[in-house]
CSV table of C-alpha atoms in Angstrom, one decimal:
chain,number,residue,atom,x,y,z
A,26,MET,CA,16.6,-25.7,-12.7
A,27,ALA,CA,19.8,-23.7,-13.3
A,28,LEU,CA,19.5,-19.9,-13.3
A,29,LEU,CA,20.2,-18.1,-16.5
A,30,LEU,CA,23.2,-15.9,-17.2
A,31,THR,CA,23.0,-12.4,-15.8
A,32,THR,CA,26.6,-11.2,-16.3
A,33,THR,CA,28.6,-9.7,-19.2
A,34,GLU,CA,30.6,-12.0,-21.4
A,35,ALA,CA,33.6,-11.2,-19.2
A,36,GLY,CA,31.7,-12.5,-16.2
A,37,VAL,CA,31.1,-9.1,-14.6
A,38,PRO,CA,27.7,-8.7,-12.9
A,39,ILE,CA,25.5,-6.0,-14.5
A,40,GLN,CA,23.7,-3.8,-12.0
A,41,GLY,CA,21.6,-0.7,-12.4
A,42,PRO,CA,20.3,1.8,-9.8
A,43,THR,CA,18.6,0.6,-6.6
A,44,ALA,CA,14.9,0.7,-5.7
A,45,THR,CA,13.0,1.3,-2.5
A,46,LEU,CA,11.9,-2.0,-1.2
A,47,ILE,CA,8.5,-3.0,0.2
A,48,TYR,CA,8.5,-4.8,3.5
A,49,ASP,CA,5.8,-6.5,5.6
A,50,ASP,CA,4.9,-9.0,2.9
A,51,TRP,CA,5.5,-12.5,1.6
A,52,TYR,CA,8.3,-13.2,-1.0
A,53,PRO,CA,9.4,-16.5,-2.6
A,54,ALA,CA,12.9,-17.3,-1.4
A,55,LEU,CA,13.6,-20.5,-3.4
A,56,ARG,CA,12.1,-23.7,-4.6
A,57,THR,CA,11.4,-26.2,-1.8
A,58,ASP,CA,12.9,-29.1,-3.7
A,59,ALA,CA,16.3,-27.5,-2.8
A,60,LEU,CA,15.5,-28.0,1.0
A,61,GLN,CA,16.7,-31.3,2.5
A,62,LYS,CA,16.3,-32.5,6.1
A,63,GLY,CA,19.5,-31.9,8.0
A,64,ARG,CA,21.0,-29.3,5.5
A,65,LEU,CA,20.9,-25.5,5.4
A,66,THR,CA,20.4,-23.6,2.1
A,67,LYS,CA,21.4,-20.0,1.7
A,68,ALA,CA,19.3,-17.3,0.0
A,69,THR,CA,19.0,-13.6,-0.2
A,70,LEU,CA,15.8,-11.5,-0.1
A,71,LEU,CA,15.5,-7.7,0.1
A,72,ASP,CA,19.3,-7.6,0.8
A,73,LEU,CA,18.8,-9.9,3.8
A,74,PRO,CA,21.1,-13.0,4.0
A,75,LEU,CA,18.9,-16.0,4.9
A,76,ILE,CA,19.3,-19.7,5.7
A,77,LEU,CA,16.4,-22.0,5.0
A,78,GLY,CA,15.9,-25.6,5.8
A,79,ARG,CA,13.4,-28.4,6.5
A,80,ARG,CA,13.0,-29.8,10.1
A,81,SER,CA,12.8,-33.5,10.8
A,82,ASP,CA,9.0,-33.2,11.0
A,83,GLY,CA,8.9,-31.7,7.4
A,84,ARG,CA,8.2,-28.1,8.3
A,85,ILE,CA,10.3,-25.5,6.6
A,86,PHE,CA,11.9,-22.5,8.2
A,87,ALA,CA,13.8,-19.3,7.4
A,88,MET,CA,16.3,-17.5,9.6
A,89,ARG,CA,18.6,-14.5,9.2
A,90,ASP,CA,22.1,-15.9,8.5
A,91,SER,CA,23.6,-14.3,11.5
A,92,CYS,CA,24.1,-15.4,15.1
A,93,PRO,CA,22.8,-12.8,17.5
A,94,HIS,CA,25.9,-13.4,19.8
A,95,ARG,CA,28.8,-12.3,17.6
A,96,GLY,CA,27.3,-12.1,14.1
A,97,ILE,CA,29.0,-15.1,12.5
A,98,PRO,CA,26.8,-16.6,9.7
A,99,LEU,CA,24.8,-19.5,11.0
A,100,SER,CA,25.4,-21.2,7.6
A,101,ALA,CA,28.9,-21.8,8.8
A,102,GLY,CA,27.7,-24.0,11.6
A,103,TRP,CA,25.7,-27.2,11.8
A,104,TYR,CA,22.1,-28.3,11.5
A,105,ASP,CA,20.9,-31.7,12.7
A,106,GLY,CA,17.3,-31.5,11.5
A,107,ASN,CA,16.0,-29.9,14.8
A,108,ARG,CA,18.5,-27.3,15.9
A,109,VAL,CA,20.9,-24.9,14.2
A,110,THR,CA,24.2,-24.7,16.0
A,111,CYS,CA,26.6,-21.7,15.7
A,112,LYS,CA,30.1,-22.6,14.7
A,113,TYR,CA,31.7,-20.0,16.9
A,114,HIS,CA,30.5,-20.7,20.4
A,115,GLY,CA,28.0,-23.6,20.0
A,116,TRP,CA,24.8,-21.7,20.7
A,117,GLU,CA,21.9,-23.8,19.6
A,118,PHE,CA,18.6,-22.4,18.1
A,119,GLU,CA,15.2,-23.8,17.3
A,120,PRO,CA,14.9,-22.7,13.7
A,121,CYS,CA,11.2,-21.9,13.3
A,122,THR,CA,11.1,-19.6,16.3
A,123,GLY,CA,14.7,-18.7,16.5
A,124,ARG,CA,14.7,-19.3,20.2
A,125,CYS,CA,18.1,-20.1,21.8
A,126,GLU,CA,18.0,-23.5,23.5
A,127,VAL,CA,21.6,-24.0,24.7
A,128,ILE,CA,24.6,-21.8,25.5
A,129,PRO,CA,27.4,-24.2,26.3
A,130,SER,CA,29.6,-21.6,28.0
A,131,LEU,CA,27.1,-21.0,30.8
A,132,THR,CA,27.9,-22.4,34.3
A,133,SER,CA,26.0,-22.8,37.5
A,134,PHE,CA,27.1,-19.3,38.5
A,135,ASP,CA,25.3,-17.7,35.5
A,136,HIS,CA,21.7,-16.6,35.8
A,137,LEU,CA,21.1,-15.9,32.1
A,138,ASP,CA,18.1,-17.7,30.7
A,139,ALA,CA,19.2,-18.8,27.2
A,140,THR,CA,15.6,-19.3,26.1
A,141,ARG,CA,14.9,-15.5,26.4
A,142,ILE,CA,17.4,-14.9,23.5
A,143,TYR,CA,16.2,-15.2,19.9
A,144,ALA,CA,18.0,-15.3,16.6
A,145,THR,CA,16.0,-13.6,13.8
A,146,ALA,CA,13.5,-16.1,12.4
A,147,PHE,CA,10.9,-15.3,9.7
A,148,PRO,CA,7.4,-16.8,9.1
A,149,CYS,CA,8.0,-19.3,6.3
A,150,GLU,CA,5.4,-21.4,4.4
A,151,GLU,CA,5.4,-23.8,1.5
A,152,ARG,CA,3.1,-23.1,-1.4
A,153,ASP,CA,3.2,-24.4,-5.0
A,154,GLY,CA,6.8,-25.6,-4.5
A,155,HIS,CA,8.0,-22.2,-3.2
A,156,ALA,CA,9.3,-21.3,0.2
A,157,TRP,CA,7.5,-18.1,0.9
A,158,VAL,CA,9.1,-15.9,3.6
A,159,TYR,CA,7.4,-13.0,5.3
A,160,ILE,CA,9.9,-10.1,5.6
A,161,PRO,CA,8.8,-7.5,8.2
A,162,GLY,CA,10.0,-3.9,8.1
A,163,ALA,CA,12.7,-2.5,10.5
A,164,GLY,CA,11.3,-2.1,14.0
A,165,ALA,CA,8.3,-4.3,13.4
A,166,GLY,CA,9.3,-6.6,16.2
A,167,ARG,CA,9.6,-10.4,16.2
A,168,LYS,CA,6.9,-12.1,14.1
A,169,VAL,CA,5.4,-15.4,15.2
A,170,GLU,CA,6.4,-18.3,12.9
A,171,SER,CA,2.9,-19.3,11.8
A,172,ALA,CA,1.2,-17.7,8.7
A,173,SER,CA,-2.2,-18.3,10.4
A,174,ALA,CA,-1.3,-15.9,13.2
A,175,THR,CA,-3.4,-12.7,13.3
A,176,GLY,CA,-1.9,-9.7,11.5
A,177,LEU,CA,-0.1,-11.5,8.7
A,178,LYS,CA,-1.3,-11.4,5.1
A,179,ALA,CA,-2.4,-14.6,3.4
A,180,VAL,CA,0.4,-16.6,1.8
A,181,PRO,CA,0.1,-16.2,-2.0
A,182,GLU,CA,-1.1,-19.3,-3.8
A,183,LEU,CA,-1.6,-20.2,-7.5
A,184,ALA,CA,-5.3,-20.6,-8.4
A,185,LYS,CA,-6.4,-24.1,-9.5
A,186,PHE,CA,-9.8,-25.1,-10.9
A,187,GLY,CA,-9.8,-28.9,-10.6
A,188,THR,CA,-7.9,-31.8,-9.1
A,189,GLN,CA,-6.2,-33.0,-12.3
A,190,TYR,CA,-3.6,-30.6,-13.7
A,191,LYS,CA,0.0,-30.3,-14.7
A,192,THR,CA,2.4,-27.7,-13.3
A,193,ALA,CA,5.7,-26.1,-14.3
A,194,HIS,CA,8.1,-23.5,-12.9
A,195,LEU,CA,10.6,-21.2,-14.6
A,196,SER,CA,13.1,-18.8,-13.0
A,197,ALA,CA,15.6,-16.2,-14.1
A,198,ASP,CA,17.8,-13.7,-12.4
A,199,LEU,CA,17.4,-10.1,-13.7
A,200,PRO,CA,20.3,-7.5,-13.3
A,201,CYS,CA,17.9,-4.7,-12.6
A,202,ASN,CA,16.0,-3.4,-9.6
A,203,VAL,CA,12.5,-4.7,-8.8
A,204,ASP,CA,10.8,-1.6,-10.3
A,205,HIS,CA,12.3,-2.1,-13.7
A,206,GLY,CA,11.5,-5.8,-13.5
A,207,ILE,CA,7.9,-5.2,-12.6
A,208,VAL,CA,7.4,-2.5,-15.3
A,209,GLY,CA,8.8,-4.9,-17.8
A,210,LEU,CA,6.5,-7.6,-16.6
A,211,MET,CA,3.3,-5.5,-17.1
A,212,ASP,CA,4.5,-3.8,-20.3
A,213,PRO,CA,2.0,-4.6,-23.1
A,214,ALA,CA,3.9,-3.1,-26.0
A,215,HIS,CA,7.2,-5.0,-26.0
A,216,GLY,CA,5.8,-8.4,-27.2
A,217,PRO,CA,6.1,-8.1,-31.0
A,218,PHE,CA,9.7,-6.9,-30.6
A,219,VAL,CA,11.2,-8.8,-27.7
A,220,HIS,CA,9.2,-12.0,-28.2
A,221,GLN,CA,9.4,-12.4,-32.0
A,222,ALA,CA,8.9,-16.0,-32.9
A,223,TRP,CA,6.7,-18.1,-35.2
A,224,TRP,CA,4.9,-19.5,-32.1
A,225,TRP,CA,4.2,-16.1,-30.5
A,226,ARG,CA,4.2,-12.9,-32.5
A,227,SER,CA,6.0,-10.8,-35.1
A,228,ARG,CA,6.1,-7.1,-36.0
A,229,SER,CA,3.7,-7.8,-38.8
A,230,SER,CA,1.1,-9.0,-36.2
A,231,ILE,CA,0.8,-5.6,-34.5
A,232,ARG,CA,-2.7,-4.4,-34.2
A,233,GLU,CA,-4.7,-2.0,-32.1
A,234,LYS,CA,-5.9,-3.3,-28.7
A,235,THR,CA,-8.5,-2.0,-26.3
A,236,LYS,CA,-8.5,-3.3,-22.8
A,237,LYS,CA,-10.6,-2.4,-19.8
A,238,PHE,CA,-9.1,-2.2,-16.3
A,239,GLU,CA,-10.6,-1.9,-12.9
A,240,PRO,CA,-9.2,-1.2,-9.4
A,241,ILE,CA,-8.7,-4.0,-6.9
A,242,PRO,CA,-7.2,-3.8,-3.4
A,243,GLU,CA,-3.5,-2.8,-3.8
A,244,GLY,CA,-3.6,-3.5,-7.5
A,245,PHE,CA,-5.6,-3.5,-10.7
A,246,ARG,CA,-7.2,-6.0,-13.0
A,247,MET,CA,-7.4,-6.3,-16.8
A,248,SER,CA,-11.0,-7.3,-16.9
A,249,ALA,CA,-12.1,-10.6,-18.4
A,250,HIS,CA,-11.6,-10.4,-22.2
A,251,ALA,CA,-10.9,-12.6,-25.3
A,252,PRO,CA,-7.1,-13.0,-25.4
A,253,SER,CA,-5.0,-11.6,-28.3
A,254,GLY,CA,-5.8,-13.3,-31.6
A,255,ASN,CA,-2.3,-12.7,-32.9
A,256,SER,CA,-0.7,-15.1,-30.4
A,257,ALA,CA,-0.4,-18.7,-31.5
A,258,PRO,CA,-0.7,-20.3,-28.0
A,259,TYR,CA,-4.1,-18.7,-27.5
A,260,LYS,CA,-5.3,-19.7,-31.0
A,261,LEU,CA,-4.6,-23.4,-30.0
A,262,LEU,CA,-7.3,-23.2,-27.4
A,263,GLY,CA,-9.9,-22.7,-30.2
A,264,VAL,CA,-9.8,-26.5,-30.9
A,265,TYR,CA,-12.0,-26.9,-27.8
A,266,GLY,CA,-14.8,-25.1,-29.5
A,267,HIS,CA,-15.6,-22.7,-26.6
A,268,PRO,CA,-15.0,-19.0,-26.1
A,269,VAL,CA,-11.6,-18.2,-24.6
A,270,GLU,CA,-11.5,-15.6,-21.8
A,271,THR,CA,-8.5,-14.3,-19.8
A,272,THR,CA,-8.2,-12.2,-16.7
A,273,ILE,CA,-5.0,-10.6,-15.5
A,274,ASP,CA,-4.4,-9.1,-12.1
A,275,PHE,CA,-1.4,-7.2,-10.6
A,276,VAL,CA,-1.2,-6.9,-6.9
A,277,LEU,CA,1.5,-5.3,-4.7
A,278,PRO,CA,4.2,-5.9,-4.0
A,279,ASN,CA,5.2,-8.0,-7.0
A,280,ARG,CA,2.5,-10.4,-8.3
A,281,ARG,CA,0.9,-10.9,-11.6
A,282,THR,CA,-1.7,-13.6,-12.0
A,283,GLU,CA,-3.3,-14.7,-15.2
A,284,THR,CA,-6.3,-17.0,-15.6
A,285,ILE,CA,-7.4,-18.3,-19.0
A,286,ARG,CA,-10.7,-20.3,-19.2
A,287,CYS,CA,-12.1,-22.2,-22.2
A,288,GLY,CA,-15.2,-24.1,-21.1
A,289,ASP,CA,-14.0,-26.6,-18.5
A,290,LYS,CA,-10.4,-26.1,-19.6
A,291,TRP,CA,-8.1,-23.7,-17.8
A,292,PHE,CA,-4.6,-22.3,-17.5
A,293,SER,CA,-3.4,-20.2,-14.5
A,294,SER,CA,-0.1,-18.6,-13.7
A,295,LEU,CA,1.5,-16.7,-10.9
A,296,THR,CA,4.5,-14.5,-11.8
A,297,THR,CA,6.5,-12.8,-9.2
A,298,VAL,CA,9.4,-10.3,-9.5
A,299,THR,CA,11.3,-10.6,-6.2
A,300,PRO,CA,13.9,-8.1,-5.0
A,301,VAL,CA,17.1,-10.0,-4.2
A,302,THR,CA,19.0,-6.8,-3.5
A,303,GLY,CA,18.2,-3.2,-4.0
A,304,SER,CA,19.5,-3.4,-7.6
A,305,THR,CA,18.8,-7.0,-8.6
A,306,CYS,CA,15.7,-9.2,-8.8
A,307,ARG,CA,14.5,-12.6,-9.8
A,308,ILE,CA,11.5,-13.5,-11.9
A,309,ASP,CA,9.6,-16.7,-11.0
A,310,VAL,CA,6.7,-18.2,-13.0
A,311,VAL,CA,4.6,-21.1,-11.6
A,312,ALA,CA,1.8,-22.3,-13.8
A,313,ALA,CA,-0.9,-25.0,-13.6
A,314,TRP,CA,-3.3,-26.2,-16.4
A,315,ASN,CA,-5.6,-29.0,-17.6
A,316,VAL,CA,-5.4,-27.8,-21.2
A,317,PHE,CA,-4.2,-30.7,-23.5
A,318,TYR,CA,-3.9,-32.7,-20.2
A,319,ARG,CA,-3.7,-36.1,-21.9
A,320,VAL,CA,-1.6,-35.0,-24.9
A,321,PRO,CA,1.9,-36.6,-24.6
A,322,PHE,CA,5.0,-34.4,-24.1
A,323,VAL,CA,2.9,-31.3,-23.3
A,324,LEU,CA,4.9,-30.6,-20.1
A,325,PRO,CA,8.4,-30.6,-21.6
A,326,ILE,CA,7.2,-28.7,-24.7
A,327,ALA,CA,5.6,-26.1,-22.5
A,328,LYS,CA,8.7,-25.7,-20.4
A,329,PHE,CA,10.9,-25.5,-23.5
A,330,PHE,CA,8.9,-22.6,-25.0
A,331,GLY,CA,8.3,-21.0,-21.6
A,332,ALA,CA,12.1,-20.9,-21.0
A,333,LYS,CA,12.6,-19.4,-24.4
A,334,PHE,CA,10.1,-16.7,-23.6
A,335,VAL,CA,11.6,-15.9,-20.2
A,336,ARG,CA,15.1,-15.9,-21.7
A,337,GLN,CA,14.1,-13.2,-24.2
A,338,ASP,CA,12.9,-11.0,-21.4
A,339,GLN,CA,16.1,-11.6,-19.5
A,340,VAL,CA,18.4,-10.8,-22.4
A,341,THR,CA,16.5,-7.5,-22.8
A,342,MET,CA,16.8,-6.7,-19.1
A,343,ILE,CA,20.6,-7.4,-19.3
A,344,GLU,CA,20.9,-5.0,-22.2
A,345,GLN,CA,18.7,-2.4,-20.5
A,346,ALA,CA,20.9,-2.7,-17.3
A,347,GLU,CA,23.9,-1.6,-19.4
A,348,GLY,CA,22.1,1.6,-20.3
A,349,LEU,CA,20.7,2.2,-16.8
A,350,ARG,CA,24.2,2.2,-15.3
A,351,HIS,CA,24.5,5.8,-16.7
A,352,ASN,CA,21.3,7.0,-15.1
A,353,PRO,CA,19.6,8.3,-18.2
A,354,SER,CA,16.4,10.3,-18.1
A,355,LEU,CA,13.4,8.0,-18.6
A,356,MET,CA,9.7,8.5,-19.5
A,357,LEU,CA,6.4,6.8,-19.3
A,358,ILE,CA,3.7,7.4,-21.9
A,359,ASP,CA,-0.1,6.9,-22.1
A,360,ASP,CA,-1.8,4.5,-22.7
A,361,ALA,CA,0.6,1.6,-22.9
A,362,ASP,CA,2.6,2.8,-19.8
A,363,ARG,CA,-0.5,3.6,-17.7
A,364,PRO,CA,-0.3,0.3,-15.7
A,365,ALA,CA,3.4,1.2,-14.9
A,366,LYS,CA,2.2,4.6,-13.6
A,367,TRP,CA,-0.5,2.8,-11.5
A,368,TYR,CA,2.2,0.6,-10.0
A,369,PHE,CA,4.4,3.4,-8.9
A,370,ALA,CA,1.4,5.3,-7.4
A,371,LEU,CA,0.3,2.1,-5.6
A,372,LYS,CA,3.8,1.5,-4.3
A,373,GLN,CA,4.1,5.1,-3.0
A,374,ALA,CA,0.7,4.9,-1.3
A,375,ARG,CA,1.9,1.7,0.4
A,376,LEU,CA,5.2,3.2,1.5
A,377,ASP,CA,3.7,6.5,2.8
A,378,GLY,CA,0.8,4.6,4.5
A,379,THR,CA,-2.0,6.6,2.8
A,380,GLY,CA,-3.4,3.6,0.9
A,381,LYS,CA,-4.8,5.9,-1.8
A,382,HIS,CA,-5.6,4.1,-5.0
A,383,PRO,CA,-4.6,5.9,-8.3
A,384,MET,CA,-7.7,4.6,-10.0
A,385,ASP,CA,-11.1,6.2,-9.3
A,386,GLY,CA,-13.0,3.5,-11.2
A,387,PRO,CA,-12.8,1.4,-14.4
A,388,GLU,CA,-10.7,2.7,-17.2
A,389,GLU,CA,-10.3,1.8,-20.9
A,390,LEU,CA,-6.8,1.9,-22.4
A,391,HIS,CA,-5.7,1.7,-26.0
A,392,TRP,CA,-2.4,0.7,-27.5
A,393,ARG,CA,-0.9,-1.2,-30.5
A,394,SER,CA,1.0,-4.5,-29.9
C-alpha cells in the first residue's frame, strides 16, 4: 500500500530530534510482496542504506547498499537472481552471505582470493509478509545469514490460534524519532481525543480505568482483562456470547502485541515502530483474526477503519514534530505515562548492558480514557 504523507503542505519533510538506536535485533525492512526475483529493492533501517531481493530459489536477502571496494551503491549495479554485480568494476557477490565470487580485473599474476572478501550482508528472514533484517551493532563482526544460527534472537512472528484466519497489514511513516513513536504507541490517554469517531470513542466516553501490569523479559504485560467497554469494536464481540479478554505486551526494541480471545474466536496483532533514521520512524501493523470469518467484506472494512485509525495517529505525530523541532521541555506523569517510563528504563538497561528491569513485580495503574 502507499505510504501516507509525512511532509508539510509545501512538501518539506518534518523532522524532530534524533534518538539513540538499539542494535543487535530484528527489524521489519519492508513487505516481501515488494521483492521480485532478479530485482533489487532499496530500504533504510537505523540509518543504514540496504538493498533487499529474492534469490532464484525463493530465499530473501539483505545487504548494505555499498560495495566494499570503492563504496558505490550496489543498487546501481545488476542482479540476475543469484549474484549482485557492482556497476563500477564488476565485482560479483553472493547476496545471502555477501561473499565475493568474482573480481574481473584479477589476472594470473594476482594471488588475491576473491572469496575471502565480503560485502556486508545481514541475516534476513520472511515472517507474516515482512522481510525482517537483523542489524548488529558496530564491531559485532559478520553475522551468519541464517536466523537459526546460535546467538541470534528468534525472528518475531504474529501469534495465530488456528489454521483459518484473515490477515491485514497497515503502514505509515512518522516524522519523529522512534522514542516518540513508541511512547505514542503505548499512550493510553490519547484515545478519546486523537481517535474520536462514532466507531471508536469520544470525549464523552471517558471513564476511569484500572489495569494490572507485570514484568516480562525486556518488556511488560498488561495482564489479561476485559477490554474497554467504551470502544465499539470490542462491543461487537459480545454477539458471540462469551467473555472477551485481551492481553497486551510490549517488548524491546519496538514491539507491541495484542491478543483478544472470545471463546474460540480470536484477534491478534503485532505493531512495530521501526527507526528508519535517527529522527524518523515507521509504524507497521500486521493482524490476523477468525472473528466474523465468514461475514462478507470484513477484510476491506477492517482495512478501511484501520487505515483511518493509523492516519489519525500519523497526523498527530506530524503536528507534534512541528513542536519538537524547537526542543521544548517535556514531562511524563503517573499513572498514564508509567509505561513510557518503563520503556525508557528498559531501553537504558539494554544500552548499558545491565539488564535491570524497572518493575520489581506486578503493578496496578489508574487513569481516565
